[in-house]
Amino acid sequence: HGEKMCEPSVDLSQEGEDRAQYLAKCMSSTTLSRGMPLGKATKVYASKYVEGHTKRTVQTATPLAKQLGIELQTPCLKDDYDCVVKEVKNMSDGDTMTAFWTNDEIPDLLDAVLKGSGINAEEIVGHKMSAWTHDCPSLTWEEPECSSSGKTCYDEIWQVVLEKGIPIEFNLLREGFAGKAAGPCQGDLVEDEGV
């Protein structure tokens, strides 16, 4: 999800809204990239909003769903990992699901999806996967201090590649957001020229 407001809030800051617009543009493109190897997303998910908790997952995902002309799916609570696994298993060949979630739940979602696959995500990525990385600052843009509150990692993409419903690969990628909603797609969302 995108950056939060400075004061206590459940909403995105302007920077978070800009990130959401950037992702809507870059993840809806038919251009192939490392982050979107099959092109535009075909399914957009966010953790279900619960009154009084963060709205940022839904707010970050909504522009992408609108850009694609598809309904945003929110069937799963943020810690209902079995629900997410069920949704993943219902995917069709060629589908690309984007899932916008609270960052501290993402490692547990990954564990649930990878369970029994034999993939050791930690070996592939090179850092401990039991917690979201709290320090992965953008190389081209400095996070507003109030948005980070000790966390500077809004730019990661955790990618699971499935073949016939079975996880076969895990990649840790970067969105490449540089602070502008209309900026060019960068990082692992830039066009893949086979390099």
PDB file of C-alpha atoms in Angstrom:
ATOM      1  CA  HIS A   1       0.000   0.000   0.000  1.00  0.00           C
ATOM      2  CA  GLY A   2       0.987   3.618  -0.330  1.00  0.00           C
ATOM      3  CA  GLU A   3       2.248   6.139   2.183  1.00  0.00           C
ATOM      4  CA  LYS A   4       0.150   7.306   5.110  1.00  0.00           C
ATOM      5  CA  MET A   5      -0.716  10.794   6.283  1.00  0.00           C
ATOM      6  CA  CYS A   6       1.444  12.487   8.911  1.00  0.00           C
ATOM      7  CA  GLU A   7      -1.234  12.838  11.555  1.00  0.00           C
ATOM      8  CA  PRO A   8      -2.991   9.744  12.937  1.00  0.00           C
ATOM      9  CA  SER A   9      -5.086   8.618   9.989  1.00  0.00           C
ATOM     10  CA  VAL A  10      -6.311   5.527   8.168  1.00  0.00           C
ATOM     11  CA  ASP A  11      -5.950   7.217   4.759  1.00  0.00           C
ATOM     12  CA  LEU A  12      -3.264   7.703   2.132  1.00  0.00           C
ATOM     13  CA  SER A  13      -1.195  10.862   2.077  1.00  0.00           C
ATOM     14  CA  GLN A  14      -0.805  12.813  -1.181  1.00  0.00           C
ATOM     15  CA  GLU A  15       2.378  10.800  -1.807  1.00  0.00           C
ATOM     16  CA  GLY A  16       0.421   7.574  -1.270  1.00  0.00           C
ATOM     17  CA  GLU A  17      -2.271   8.731  -3.705  1.00  0.00           C
ATOM     18  CA  ASP A  18       0.443   9.574  -6.240  1.00  0.00           C
ATOM     19  CA  ARG A  19       1.934   6.088  -5.793  1.00  0.00           C
ATOM     20  CA  ALA A  20      -1.512   4.548  -6.350  1.00  0.00           C
ATOM     21  CA  GLN A  21      -1.893   6.493  -9.626  1.00  0.00           C
ATOM     22  CA  TYR A  22       1.628   5.484 -10.703  1.00  0.00           C
ATOM     23  CA  LEU A  23       0.852   1.806 -10.043  1.00  0.00           C
ATOM     24  CA  ALA A  24      -2.458   2.126 -11.902  1.00  0.00           C
ATOM     25  CA  LYS A  25      -0.580   3.347 -14.955  1.00  0.00           C
ATOM     26  CA  CYS A  26       2.326   0.910 -14.787  1.00  0.00           C
ATOM     27  CA  MET A  27       0.399  -2.236 -13.811  1.00  0.00           C
ATOM     28  CA  SER A  28      -2.328  -1.688 -16.411  1.00  0.00           C
ATOM     29  CA  SER A  29       0.079  -1.462 -19.317  1.00  0.00           C
ATOM     30  CA  THR A  30       0.189  -4.168 -21.977  1.00  0.00           C
ATOM     31  CA  THR A  31       3.959  -3.650 -22.007  1.00  0.00           C
ATOM     32  CA  LEU A  32       5.827  -6.585 -20.470  1.00  0.00           C
ATOM     33  CA  SER A  33       8.138  -5.915 -17.548  1.00  0.00           C
ATOM     34  CA  ARG A  34       9.885  -7.956 -14.852  1.00  0.00           C
ATOM     35  CA  GLY A  35       7.192  -6.874 -12.423  1.00  0.00           C
ATOM     36  CA  MET A  36       4.356  -7.672 -14.839  1.00  0.00           C
ATOM     37  CA  PRO A  37       5.784 -10.454 -17.061  1.00  0.00           C
ATOM     38  CA  LEU A  38       2.375 -11.276 -18.585  1.00  0.00           C
ATOM     39  CA  GLY A  39       1.398  -7.646 -19.072  1.00  0.00           C
ATOM     40  CA  LYS A  40      -1.454  -5.898 -17.315  1.00  0.00           C
ATOM     41  CA  ALA A  41      -3.051  -7.242 -14.182  1.00  0.00           C
ATOM     42  CA  THR A  42      -6.215  -9.300 -14.696  1.00  0.00           C
ATOM     43  CA  LYS A  43      -7.278  -9.417 -11.028  1.00  0.00           C
ATOM     44  CA  VAL A  44      -6.907  -6.746  -8.364  1.00  0.00           C
ATOM     45  CA  TYR A  45      -7.226  -7.639  -4.681  1.00  0.00           C
ATOM     46  CA  ALA A  46      -6.931  -5.683  -1.457  1.00  0.00           C
ATOM     47  CA  SER A  47      -7.392  -6.745   2.130  1.00  0.00           C
ATOM     48  CA  LYS A  48     -10.966  -6.183   3.317  1.00  0.00           C
ATOM     49  CA  TYR A  49     -11.524  -2.840   5.023  1.00  0.00           C
ATOM     50  CA  VAL A  50     -12.518  -3.065   8.689  1.00  0.00           C
ATOM     51  CA  GLU A  51     -13.997   0.057  10.319  1.00  0.00           C
ATOM     52  CA  GLY A  52     -11.368   1.981  12.268  1.00  0.00           C
ATOM     53  CA  HIS A  53      -8.406   0.283  10.562  1.00  0.00           C
ATOM     54  CA  THR A  54      -6.315   1.359   7.588  1.00  0.00           C
ATOM     55  CA  LYS A  55      -8.059   2.096   4.284  1.00  0.00           C
ATOM     56  CA  ARG A  56      -4.731   2.342   2.485  1.00  0.00           C
ATOM     57  CA  THR A  57      -4.782  -1.092   0.841  1.00  0.00           C
ATOM     58  CA  VAL A  58      -8.166  -0.408  -0.766  1.00  0.00           C
ATOM     59  CA  GLN A  59      -7.225   3.178  -1.606  1.00  0.00           C
ATOM     60  CA  THR A  60      -3.978   2.048  -3.273  1.00  0.00           C
ATOM     61  CA  ALA A  61      -5.668  -0.719  -5.293  1.00  0.00           C
ATOM     62  CA  THR A  62      -8.769   1.209  -6.421  1.00  0.00           C
ATOM     63  CA  PRO A  63      -7.129   3.328  -9.173  1.00  0.00           C
ATOM     64  CA  LEU A  64      -5.655   0.198 -10.790  1.00  0.00           C
ATOM     65  CA  ALA A  65      -8.989  -1.637 -10.760  1.00  0.00           C
ATOM     66  CA  LYS A  66     -10.683   1.425 -12.281  1.00  0.00           C
ATOM     67  CA  GLN A  67      -7.973   1.806 -14.933  1.00  0.00           C
ATOM     68  CA  LEU A  68      -8.441  -1.848 -15.902  1.00  0.00           C
ATOM     69  CA  GLY A  69     -12.237  -1.613 -15.815  1.00  0.00           C
ATOM     70  CA  ILE A  70     -12.526  -4.516 -13.380  1.00  0.00           C
ATOM     71  CA  GLU A  71     -14.022  -4.857  -9.930  1.00  0.00           C
ATOM     72  CA  LEU A  72     -11.708  -4.573  -6.942  1.00  0.00           C
ATOM     73  CA  GLN A  73     -11.877  -7.836  -4.978  1.00  0.00           C
ATOM     74  CA  THR A  74     -11.819  -7.624  -1.156  1.00  0.00           C
ATOM     75  CA  PRO A  75     -13.038 -11.024   0.100  1.00  0.00           C
ATOM     76  CA  CYS A  76     -10.260 -11.627   2.642  1.00  0.00           C
ATOM     77  CA  LEU A  77      -9.424 -10.047   5.968  1.00  0.00           C
ATOM     78  CA  LYS A  78      -5.775  -9.034   6.202  1.00  0.00           C
ATOM     79  CA  ASP A  79      -4.834 -12.061   8.337  1.00  0.00           C
ATOM     80  CA  ASP A  80      -7.088 -14.670   6.665  1.00  0.00           C
ATOM     81  CA  TYR A  81      -4.317 -16.453   4.793  1.00  0.00           C
ATOM     82  CA  ASP A  82      -6.449 -19.482   3.910  1.00  0.00           C
ATOM     83  CA  CYS A  83      -8.868 -17.156   2.105  1.00  0.00           C
ATOM     84  CA  VAL A  84      -5.996 -15.722   0.039  1.00  0.00           C
ATOM     85  CA  VAL A  85      -4.693 -19.204  -0.830  1.00  0.00           C
ATOM     86  CA  LYS A  86      -8.201 -20.149  -1.979  1.00  0.00           C
ATOM     87  CA  GLU A  87      -8.346 -17.066  -4.236  1.00  0.00           C
ATOM     88  CA  VAL A  88      -4.910 -17.897  -5.681  1.00  0.00           C
ATOM     89  CA  LYS A  89      -6.011 -21.475  -6.407  1.00  0.00           C
ATOM     90  CA  ASN A  90      -9.050 -20.132  -8.282  1.00  0.00           C
ATOM     91  CA  MET A  91      -6.860 -18.227 -10.746  1.00  0.00           C
ATOM     92  CA  SER A  92      -6.841 -19.261 -14.400  1.00  0.00           C
ATOM     93  CA  ASP A  93      -3.737 -19.810 -16.527  1.00  0.00           C
ATOM     94  CA  GLY A  94      -2.443 -16.455 -17.731  1.00  0.00           C
ATOM     95  CA  ASP A  95      -3.985 -14.467 -14.861  1.00  0.00           C
ATOM     96  CA  THR A  96      -1.937 -11.863 -13.048  1.00  0.00           C
ATOM     97  CA  MET A  97      -3.212 -11.076  -9.582  1.00  0.00           C
ATOM     98  CA  THR A  98      -2.049  -7.956  -7.808  1.00  0.00           C
ATOM     99  CA  ALA A  99      -2.636  -7.999  -4.064  1.00  0.00           C
ATOM    100  CA  PHE A 100      -2.439  -4.815  -1.989  1.00  0.00           C
ATOM    101  CA  TRP A 101      -2.036  -5.737   1.665  1.00  0.00           C
ATOM    102  CA  THR A 102      -0.742  -4.386   4.958  1.00  0.00           C
ATOM    103  CA  ASN A 103       2.988  -4.958   4.838  1.00  0.00           C
ATOM    104  CA  ASP A 104       3.329  -6.875   8.112  1.00  0.00           C
ATOM    105  CA  GLU A 105       0.939  -9.577   6.851  1.00  0.00           C
ATOM    106  CA  ILE A 106       2.673 -10.087   3.492  1.00  0.00           C
ATOM    107  CA  PRO A 107       5.316 -12.566   4.805  1.00  0.00           C
ATOM    108  CA  ASP A 108       2.554 -14.756   6.264  1.00  0.00           C
ATOM    109  CA  LEU A 109       0.611 -14.561   2.981  1.00  0.00           C
ATOM    110  CA  LEU A 110       3.775 -15.622   1.171  1.00  0.00           C
ATOM    111  CA  ASP A 111       4.312 -18.547   3.550  1.00  0.00           C
ATOM    112  CA  ALA A 112       0.724 -19.701   3.013  1.00  0.00           C
ATOM    113  CA  VAL A 113       1.000 -19.535  -0.795  1.00  0.00           C
ATOM    114  CA  LEU A 114       4.445 -21.211  -0.891  1.00  0.00           C
ATOM    115  CA  LYS A 115       3.531 -23.932   1.649  1.00  0.00           C
ATOM    116  CA  GLY A 116       4.549 -27.333   0.327  1.00  0.00           C
ATOM    117  CA  SER A 117       6.109 -25.937  -2.875  1.00  0.00           C
ATOM    118  CA  GLY A 118       9.720 -26.605  -1.863  1.00  0.00           C
ATOM    119  CA  ILE A 119      10.672 -22.990  -2.626  1.00  0.00           C
ATOM    120  CA  ASN A 120      12.883 -21.360  -0.026  1.00  0.00           C
ATOM    121  CA  ALA A 121      12.078 -17.697  -0.538  1.00  0.00           C
ATOM    122  CA  GLU A 122      14.758 -16.592   1.927  1.00  0.00           C
ATOM    123  CA  GLU A 123      17.509 -18.208  -0.161  1.00  0.00           C
ATOM    124  CA  ILE A 124      16.228 -16.560  -3.346  1.00  0.00           C
ATOM    125  CA  VAL A 125      15.776 -13.097  -1.832  1.00  0.00           C
ATOM    126  CA  GLY A 126      18.729 -13.012   0.523  1.00  0.00           C
ATOM    127  CA  HIS A 127      16.991 -11.597   3.573  1.00  0.00           C
ATOM    128  CA  LYS A 128      14.764 -12.971   6.285  1.00  0.00           C
ATOM    129  CA  MET A 129      11.216 -13.375   5.024  1.00  0.00           C
ATOM    130  CA  SER A 130       9.527 -13.572   8.432  1.00  0.00           C
ATOM    131  CA  ALA A 131       9.044  -9.802   8.493  1.00  0.00           C
ATOM    132  CA  TRP A 132       8.440  -7.124   5.893  1.00  0.00           C
ATOM    133  CA  THR A 133      11.617  -5.239   5.027  1.00  0.00           C
ATOM    134  CA  HIS A 134      11.411  -1.954   6.893  1.00  0.00           C
ATOM    135  CA  ASP A 135      14.333  -0.347   5.091  1.00  0.00           C
ATOM    136  CA  CYS A 136      14.321  -0.343   1.277  1.00  0.00           C
ATOM    137  CA  PRO A 137      14.332   3.361   0.406  1.00  0.00           C
ATOM    138  CA  SER A 138      13.796   4.448  -3.169  1.00  0.00           C
ATOM    139  CA  LEU A 139      16.984   5.093  -5.110  1.00  0.00           C
ATOM    140  CA  THR A 140      15.431   8.119  -6.835  1.00  0.00           C
ATOM    141  CA  TRP A 141      13.100   9.693  -4.251  1.00  0.00           C
ATOM    142  CA  GLU A 142      13.208  10.350  -0.522  1.00  0.00           C
ATOM    143  CA  GLU A 143      10.167   9.214   1.449  1.00  0.00           C
ATOM    144  CA  PRO A 144       8.528  12.003   3.463  1.00  0.00           C
ATOM    145  CA  GLU A 145       9.672  11.578   7.055  1.00  0.00           C
ATOM    146  CA  CYS A 146       6.165  11.498   8.497  1.00  0.00           C
ATOM    147  CA  SER A 147       5.129   8.723   6.103  1.00  0.00           C
ATOM    148  CA  SER A 148       7.912   6.419   7.145  1.00  0.00           C
ATOM    149  CA  SER A 149       7.697   6.439  10.969  1.00  0.00           C
ATOM    150  CA  GLY A 150      10.710   4.127  11.048  1.00  0.00           C
ATOM    151  CA  LYS A 151       9.690   2.304   7.848  1.00  0.00           C
ATOM    152  CA  THR A 152      10.964   3.344   4.447  1.00  0.00           C
ATOM    153  CA  CYS A 153       9.857   0.300   2.497  1.00  0.00           C
ATOM    154  CA  TYR A 154       6.882   1.105   0.314  1.00  0.00           C
ATOM    155  CA  ASP A 155       8.553   0.247  -2.973  1.00  0.00           C
ATOM    156  CA  GLU A 156       8.914  -3.552  -2.877  1.00  0.00           C
ATOM    157  CA  ILE A 157       6.986  -6.015  -4.982  1.00  0.00           C
ATOM    158  CA  TRP A 158       6.881  -9.601  -3.737  1.00  0.00           C
ATOM    159  CA  GLN A 159       6.182 -11.717  -6.810  1.00  0.00           C
ATOM    160  CA  VAL A 160       5.093 -15.367  -6.817  1.00  0.00           C
ATOM    161  CA  VAL A 161       5.051 -17.157 -10.171  1.00  0.00           C
ATOM    162  CA  LEU A 162       2.652 -20.093 -10.409  1.00  0.00           C
ATOM    163  CA  GLU A 163       2.531 -22.894 -12.961  1.00  0.00           C
ATOM    164  CA  LYS A 164      -0.697 -24.893 -13.000  1.00  0.00           C
ATOM    165  CA  GLY A 165      -1.512 -23.412  -9.596  1.00  0.00           C
ATOM    166  CA  ILE A 166       1.800 -24.481  -8.011  1.00  0.00           C
ATOM    167  CA  PRO A 167       4.339 -21.832  -6.898  1.00  0.00           C
ATOM    168  CA  ILE A 168       7.536 -22.325  -8.888  1.00  0.00           C
ATOM    169  CA  GLU A 169       9.399 -19.072  -8.347  1.00  0.00           C
ATOM    170  CA  PHE A 170       9.627 -16.103  -5.979  1.00  0.00           C
ATOM    171  CA  ASN A 171      11.152 -12.724  -6.815  1.00  0.00           C
ATOM    172  CA  LEU A 172      11.743  -9.575  -4.825  1.00  0.00           C
ATOM    173  CA  LEU A 173      11.300  -6.569  -7.126  1.00  0.00           C
ATOM    174  CA  ARG A 174      10.964  -2.769  -6.979  1.00  0.00           C
ATOM    175  CA  GLU A 175       8.108  -0.537  -8.127  1.00  0.00           C
ATOM    176  CA  GLY A 176      10.444   2.314  -9.058  1.00  0.00           C
ATOM    177  CA  PHE A 177       8.070   5.049  -7.865  1.00  0.00           C
ATOM    178  CA  ALA A 178       9.920   8.366  -7.863  1.00  0.00           C
ATOM    179  CA  GLY A 179       7.344  10.612  -6.199  1.00  0.00           C
ATOM    180  CA  LYS A 180       5.270  11.615  -9.242  1.00  0.00           C
ATOM    181  CA  ALA A 181       1.926  10.089 -10.223  1.00  0.00           C
ATOM    182  CA  ALA A 182       2.560  10.809 -13.903  1.00  0.00           C
ATOM    183  CA  GLY A 183       6.221   9.819 -13.862  1.00  0.00           C
ATOM    184  CA  PRO A 184       7.578   7.153 -16.222  1.00  0.00           C
ATOM    185  CA  CYS A 185       7.382   3.513 -15.156  1.00  0.00           C
ATOM    186  CA  GLN A 186      10.699   2.660 -13.535  1.00  0.00           C
ATOM    187  CA  GLY A 187      12.350  -0.071 -11.494  1.00  0.00           C
ATOM    188  CA  ASP A 188      10.906  -3.487 -12.332  1.00  0.00           C
ATOM    189  CA  LEU A 189       7.814  -1.939 -13.929  1.00  0.00           C
ATOM    190  CA  VAL A 190       9.818  -0.466 -16.825  1.00  0.00           C
ATOM    191  CA  GLU A 191       9.550  -2.188 -20.217  1.00  0.00           C
ATOM    192  CA  ASP A 192      11.590  -5.406 -20.268  1.00  0.00           C
ATOM    193  CA  GLU A 193      13.908  -5.259 -23.253  1.00  0.00           C
ATOM    194  CA  GLY A 194      15.423  -8.633 -22.499  1.00  0.00           C
ATOM    195  CA  VAL A 195      18.397  -7.203 -20.621  1.00  0.00           C
TER     196      VAL A 195
END
